[in-house]
């Protein structure tokens, strides 16, 4: 299974939290894996990464269960000098919201839940995008086509 990790290898600890002393805080983001770096290389082979220095970045996810993906994405954005870093999700576990707030400048989430067990239960269709889907979306974006979910196309 895939795990969240920034492709550049930055596995720095999150900003200090008030509630726990530093040694008691586990880092929810594991170090990068070769698969993450390979995926990053493939995605940027034809679509160079945008310069994010001193530019705002809005990170959007389908929801936060553990928050590890959002934390990895926020660290990636910060590593390139992005400011501000904004996160937006429709639903999040309360603990994940707290962790995301340590990593981003602004956090938008209309449904923060104490009882969130899985993000997928909030969706009628929780189909995952493949790497090929992402590449087709990037190709369409570069060509000026509107971004449409491949699973929704006829």
XYZ file of N, CA and C in Angstrom:
462
model
N 0.824 -1.197 0.000
C 0.000 0.000 0.000
C 0.861 1.251 0.000
N 0.345 2.300 -0.635
C 1.071 3.566 -0.675
C 0.925 4.289 0.644
N 1.959 5.008 1.014
C 1.921 5.830 2.217
C 2.304 7.235 1.821
N 1.816 8.189 2.535
C 2.098 9.590 2.223
C 3.536 9.915 2.556
N 4.218 10.511 1.605
C 5.584 10.968 1.827
C 5.908 11.991 0.762
N 6.561 13.075 1.111
C 6.941 14.045 0.092
C 8.048 13.452 -0.772
N 8.010 13.681 -2.099
C 8.998 13.068 -2.975
C 10.412 13.583 -2.781
N 10.580 14.748 -2.169
C 11.922 15.307 -2.028
C 12.660 14.816 -0.793
N 12.028 13.957 -0.013
C 12.725 13.359 1.115
C 12.661 14.132 2.405
N 11.961 15.262 2.441
C 11.885 16.044 3.671
C 10.931 15.381 4.647
N 11.459 14.766 5.651
C 10.622 14.116 6.668
C 10.795 14.833 8.002
N 10.865 16.142 7.932
C 11.058 16.934 9.152
C 9.893 16.745 10.101
N 10.152 16.905 11.378
C 9.097 16.786 12.370
C 8.118 17.929 12.232
N 6.843 17.702 12.596
C 5.877 18.791 12.531
C 6.222 19.879 13.531
N 5.625 21.048 13.329
C 5.836 22.127 14.281
C 5.413 21.671 15.666
N 6.060 22.133 16.712
C 5.728 21.678 18.067
C 4.273 21.928 18.421
N 3.687 20.968 19.072
C 2.319 21.091 19.579
C 2.398 21.399 21.060
N 1.407 22.101 21.547
C 1.400 22.496 22.943
C 1.109 21.326 23.881
N 0.268 20.383 23.455
C -0.251 19.371 24.371
C 0.757 18.284 24.758
N 1.668 17.944 23.885
C 2.593 16.847 24.160
C 4.039 17.329 24.135
N 4.875 16.827 25.014
C 6.301 17.175 24.919
C 6.890 16.553 23.658
N 7.915 17.176 23.101
C 8.493 16.764 21.822
C 8.795 15.273 21.711
N 9.426 14.612 22.672
C 9.739 13.201 22.489
C 8.507 12.287 22.395
N 7.362 12.727 22.901
C 6.160 11.896 22.889
C 5.367 12.019 21.593
N 5.728 12.974 20.713
C 4.975 13.200 19.484
C 5.528 12.354 18.350
N 4.799 11.368 17.893
C 5.259 10.636 16.718
C 5.014 11.467 15.461
N 5.868 11.343 14.473
C 5.697 12.036 13.206
C 4.781 11.183 12.333
N 3.608 11.703 11.921
C 2.689 10.890 11.137
C 3.120 10.674 9.695
N 4.163 11.367 9.247
C 4.593 11.231 7.864
C 5.885 10.429 7.808
N 5.841 9.256 7.169
C 7.041 8.436 7.076
C 8.029 9.028 6.069
N 9.263 8.569 6.095
C 10.215 9.036 5.093
C 9.769 8.601 3.693
N 10.239 9.289 2.653
C 9.795 8.954 1.298
C 10.198 7.537 0.919
N 9.418 6.982 0.038
C 9.703 5.637 -0.447
C 10.106 5.735 -1.908
N 10.833 4.760 -2.416
C 11.235 4.808 -3.831
C 10.043 4.967 -4.773
N 8.878 4.395 -4.426
C 7.699 4.509 -5.291
C 7.248 5.964 -5.414
N 7.331 6.714 -4.308
C 6.915 8.119 -4.333
C 7.850 8.929 -5.223
N 9.136 8.655 -5.139
C 10.088 9.382 -5.968
C 9.932 9.010 -7.434
N 9.657 7.745 -7.722
C 9.444 7.314 -9.106
C 8.183 7.960 -9.670
N 7.106 8.003 -8.894
C 5.875 8.645 -9.338
C 6.129 10.125 -9.616
N 6.858 10.792 -8.753
C 7.187 12.197 -8.956
C 7.955 12.384 -10.261
N 8.924 11.521 -10.543
C 9.694 11.608 -11.796
C 8.779 11.429 -13.006
N 7.886 10.435 -12.950
C 6.984 10.182 -14.086
C 6.030 11.343 -14.312
N 5.457 11.876 -13.248
C 4.504 12.974 -13.397
C 5.163 14.237 -13.937
N 6.438 14.441 -13.596
C 7.105 15.660 -14.048
C 7.962 15.460 -15.293
N 7.964 14.279 -15.861
C 8.743 14.047 -17.086
C 8.249 14.948 -18.221
N 6.943 15.070 -18.375
C 6.368 15.909 -19.428
C 5.729 17.186 -18.882
N 5.570 17.252 -17.579
C 4.935 18.402 -16.949
C 5.845 18.915 -15.835
N 6.770 19.812 -16.168
C 7.698 20.308 -15.143
C 6.949 20.913 -13.965
N 7.513 20.753 -12.818
C 6.919 21.313 -11.606
C 6.906 22.834 -11.706
N 5.827 23.439 -11.267
C 5.713 24.899 -11.262
C 6.596 25.478 -10.160
N 7.100 26.668 -10.411
C 7.864 27.375 -9.382
C 6.882 27.818 -8.312
N 7.071 27.373 -7.087
C 6.137 27.719 -6.017
C 6.710 28.722 -5.027
N 7.900 29.219 -5.286
C 8.520 30.179 -4.369
C 7.678 31.444 -4.272
N 7.352 31.820 -3.045
C 6.599 33.031 -2.754
C 5.238 33.082 -3.458
N 4.681 31.905 -3.714
C 3.360 31.831 -4.344
C 2.416 31.079 -3.425
N 1.152 31.479 -3.413
C 0.183 30.730 -2.603
C -0.065 29.354 -3.206
N -0.293 28.383 -2.350
C -0.630 27.027 -2.776
C -1.878 26.609 -2.023
N -2.844 26.089 -2.774
C -4.058 25.549 -2.171
C -4.010 24.035 -2.341
N -3.990 23.327 -1.230
C -3.945 21.869 -1.225
C -5.357 21.356 -0.970
N -5.850 20.496 -1.854
C -7.203 19.974 -1.746
C -7.128 18.460 -1.688
N -7.871 17.873 -0.762
C -7.914 16.411 -0.644
C -9.361 16.003 -0.430
N -9.647 14.714 -0.620
C -11.018 14.227 -0.456
C -11.435 14.147 1.004
N -10.503 14.278 1.909
C -10.788 14.251 3.326
C -9.547 13.852 4.098
N -9.566 14.089 5.405
C -8.423 13.736 6.242
C -8.846 12.696 7.270
N -8.333 11.497 7.120
C -8.513 10.475 8.154
C -7.312 10.571 9.091
N -6.135 10.189 8.593
C -4.919 10.309 9.408
C -4.255 11.675 9.237
N -4.468 12.312 8.104
C -3.856 13.607 7.822
C -2.462 13.513 7.228
N -1.927 12.307 7.080
C -0.545 12.142 6.618
C -0.326 12.696 5.213
N -1.283 12.503 4.310
C -1.122 13.008 2.949
C -1.080 14.530 2.943
N -1.952 15.160 3.696
C -1.985 16.618 3.737
C -0.707 17.170 4.374
N -0.223 16.526 5.410
C 1.013 16.973 6.048
C 2.179 16.872 5.067
N 2.246 15.753 4.340
C 3.314 15.592 3.341
C 3.207 16.669 2.267
N 1.997 16.952 1.805
C 1.802 17.974 0.772
C 2.161 19.365 1.296
N 1.786 19.657 2.529
C 2.119 20.967 3.109
C 3.633 21.137 3.239
N 4.315 20.089 3.641
C 5.779 20.160 3.757
C 6.420 20.336 2.390
N 5.854 19.672 1.391
C 6.355 19.825 0.019
C 6.199 21.280 -0.412
N 5.024 21.863 -0.168
C 4.776 23.251 -0.565
C 5.739 24.195 0.148
N 5.900 24.005 1.440
C 6.818 24.863 2.211
C 8.263 24.704 1.744
N 8.651 23.474 1.387
C 10.038 23.245 0.961
C 10.373 24.025 -0.304
N 9.357 24.371 -1.093
C 9.566 25.166 -2.296
C 9.336 26.646 -2.082
N 9.097 27.045 -0.836
C 8.943 28.456 -0.515
C 7.534 28.997 -0.678
N 6.538 28.132 -0.791
C 5.156 28.599 -0.953
C 4.680 29.351 0.277
N 3.905 30.411 0.026
C 3.287 31.150 1.125
C 2.160 31.986 0.538
N 0.988 31.910 1.113
C 0.593 31.016 2.193
C 0.293 29.613 1.672
N 0.222 28.674 2.592
C -0.181 27.302 2.276
C -1.575 27.115 2.873
N -2.538 26.810 1.997
C -3.937 26.672 2.387
C -4.365 25.230 2.135
N -5.084 24.644 3.070
C -5.614 23.288 2.914
C -7.133 23.355 2.922
N -7.772 22.584 2.035
C -9.229 22.536 1.973
C -9.680 21.096 1.795
N -10.549 20.655 2.679
C -11.114 19.301 2.618
C -12.578 19.365 3.044
N -13.406 18.435 2.552
C -14.808 18.455 2.965
C -15.053 17.838 4.342
N -14.195 16.925 4.776
C -14.391 16.231 6.047
C -13.034 15.862 6.632
N -12.936 15.912 7.964
C -11.673 15.574 8.624
C -11.930 15.036 10.018
N -11.063 14.128 10.441
C -11.051 13.706 11.840
C -10.485 14.861 12.665
N -11.018 15.053 13.858
C -10.592 16.175 14.704
C -9.073 16.163 14.938
N -8.492 15.016 15.230
C -7.048 14.937 15.466
C -6.263 15.326 14.216
N -6.766 14.933 13.035
C -6.093 15.294 11.779
C -6.187 16.792 11.520
N -7.311 17.380 11.889
C -7.452 18.828 11.758
C -6.376 19.524 12.595
N -6.195 19.067 13.818
C -5.182 19.670 14.702
C -3.785 19.545 14.099
N -3.473 18.380 13.540
C -2.153 18.186 12.933
C -1.992 19.059 11.696
N -3.035 19.161 10.873
C -2.956 20.000 9.674
C -2.760 21.462 10.048
N -3.437 21.914 11.098
C -3.287 23.301 11.534
C -1.850 23.633 11.933
N -1.094 22.631 12.360
C 0.319 22.844 12.697
C 1.177 23.028 11.448
N 0.651 22.630 10.289
C 1.454 22.608 9.068
C 1.064 23.647 8.027
N -0.166 24.166 8.075
C -0.643 25.082 7.043
C -1.008 26.435 7.661
N -1.163 27.428 6.783
C -1.524 28.768 7.238
C -3.039 28.922 7.415
N -3.794 28.318 6.526
C -5.252 28.366 6.584
C -5.802 26.967 6.339
N -6.860 26.623 7.056
C -7.466 25.299 6.931
C -8.977 25.453 6.839
N -9.565 24.922 5.756
C -11.007 24.977 5.551
C -11.572 23.568 5.567
N -12.559 23.334 6.431
C -13.211 22.034 6.501
C -14.591 22.214 7.143
N -15.658 21.974 6.378
C -16.994 22.161 6.939
C -17.442 21.064 7.907
N -16.817 19.892 7.839
C -17.246 18.767 8.684
C -16.048 18.168 9.425
N -15.788 18.641 10.631
C -14.727 18.073 11.476
C -15.424 17.144 12.464
N -14.981 15.887 12.482
C -15.695 14.857 13.229
C -14.810 14.181 14.266
N -15.383 13.903 15.428
C -14.698 13.083 16.428
C -14.803 11.609 16.080
N -15.817 11.253 15.289
C -16.092 9.847 14.993
C -15.798 9.471 13.535
N -14.855 10.144 12.895
C -14.526 9.819 11.502
C -13.653 8.569 11.454
N -14.168 7.522 10.854
C -13.418 6.271 10.758
C -12.848 6.052 9.360
N -13.535 6.589 8.343
C -13.065 6.446 6.968
C -13.651 7.579 6.140
N -12.835 8.164 5.296
C -13.284 9.252 4.436
C -14.302 8.747 3.418
N -14.087 7.552 2.894
C -14.922 7.016 1.823
C -16.399 6.925 2.149
N -16.757 6.801 3.416
C -18.182 6.682 3.750
C -18.933 7.992 3.505
N -18.234 9.073 3.286
C -18.859 10.358 3.005
C -19.167 10.546 1.523
N -18.836 9.566 0.697
C -18.993 9.693 -0.748
C -19.897 8.591 -1.311
N -20.752 8.964 -2.280
C -21.540 7.965 -3.007
C -20.628 7.208 -3.966
N -19.624 7.904 -4.535
C -18.656 7.282 -5.449
C -17.264 7.689 -4.969
N -16.526 6.749 -4.428
C -15.185 7.029 -3.907
C -14.124 6.351 -4.778
N -14.344 6.354 -6.098
C -13.387 5.768 -7.037
C -12.058 6.512 -6.955
N -10.995 5.757 -7.013
C -9.659 6.346 -6.947
C -9.158 6.677 -8.344
N -8.349 7.715 -8.456
C -7.708 8.058 -9.718
C -6.417 7.259 -9.845
N -6.168 6.761 -11.038
C -4.907 6.068 -11.296
C -3.844 7.099 -11.677
N -2.599 6.665 -11.724
C -1.528 7.559 -12.175
C -1.809 8.017 -13.604
N -2.347 7.113 -14.439
C -2.708 7.459 -15.820
C -3.772 8.538 -15.867
N -4.765 8.459 -14.957
C -5.792 9.500 -14.873
C -5.158 10.851 -14.585
N -4.231 10.880 -13.647
C -3.566 12.133 -13.276
C -2.798 12.685 -14.470
N -2.074 11.833 -15.200
C -1.334 12.298 -16.370
C -2.283 12.848 -17.440
N -3.441 12.195 -17.670
C -4.414 12.702 -18.644
C -4.968 14.060 -18.198
N -5.226 14.225 -16.910
C -5.696 15.521 -16.413
C -4.644 16.607 -16.612
N -3.396 16.271 -16.346
C -2.317 17.240 -16.562
C -2.188 17.584 -18.043
N -2.296 16.583 -18.925
C -2.242 16.829 -20.371
C -3.371 17.763 -20.795
N -4.576 17.499 -20.295
C -5.716 18.340 -20.639
C -5.564 19.749 -20.120
N -5.014 19.884 -18.915
C -4.804 21.198 -18.330
C -3.803 21.990 -19.154
N -2.728 21.331 -19.580
C -1.705 22.002 -20.374
C -2.269 22.432 -21.729
N -3.249 21.676 -22.241
C -3.850 21.995 -23.537
C -4.988 23.008 -23.402
N -5.304 23.419 -22.172
C -6.359 24.392 -21.955
C -7.737 23.780 -21.810
N -7.827 22.452 -21.710
C -9.124 21.804 -21.522
C -9.562 21.948 -20.077
N -10.881 21.999 -19.852
C -11.339 22.049 -18.459
C -11.012 20.746 -17.754
N -10.695 20.832 -16.481
C -10.380 19.642 -15.698
C -11.663 18.933 -15.329
N -11.779 17.687 -15.760
C -12.940 16.868 -15.468
C -12.461 15.523 -14.984
N -13.057 15.011 -13.950
C -12.683 13.711 -13.426
C -12.848 12.648 -14.510
N -11.815 11.828 -14.774
C -11.921 10.785 -15.786
C -13.085 9.836 -15.527
N -13.425 9.587 -14.277
C -14.517 8.672 -13.976
C -15.876 9.269 -14.329
N -15.922 10.570 -14.539
C -17.184 11.241 -14.859
C -17.341 11.462 -16.364
N -16.307 11.215 -17.142
C -16.390 11.458 -18.585
C -17.158 10.330 -19.268
N -17.872 10.685 -20.320
C -18.641 9.676 -21.064
C -17.767 8.926 -22.035
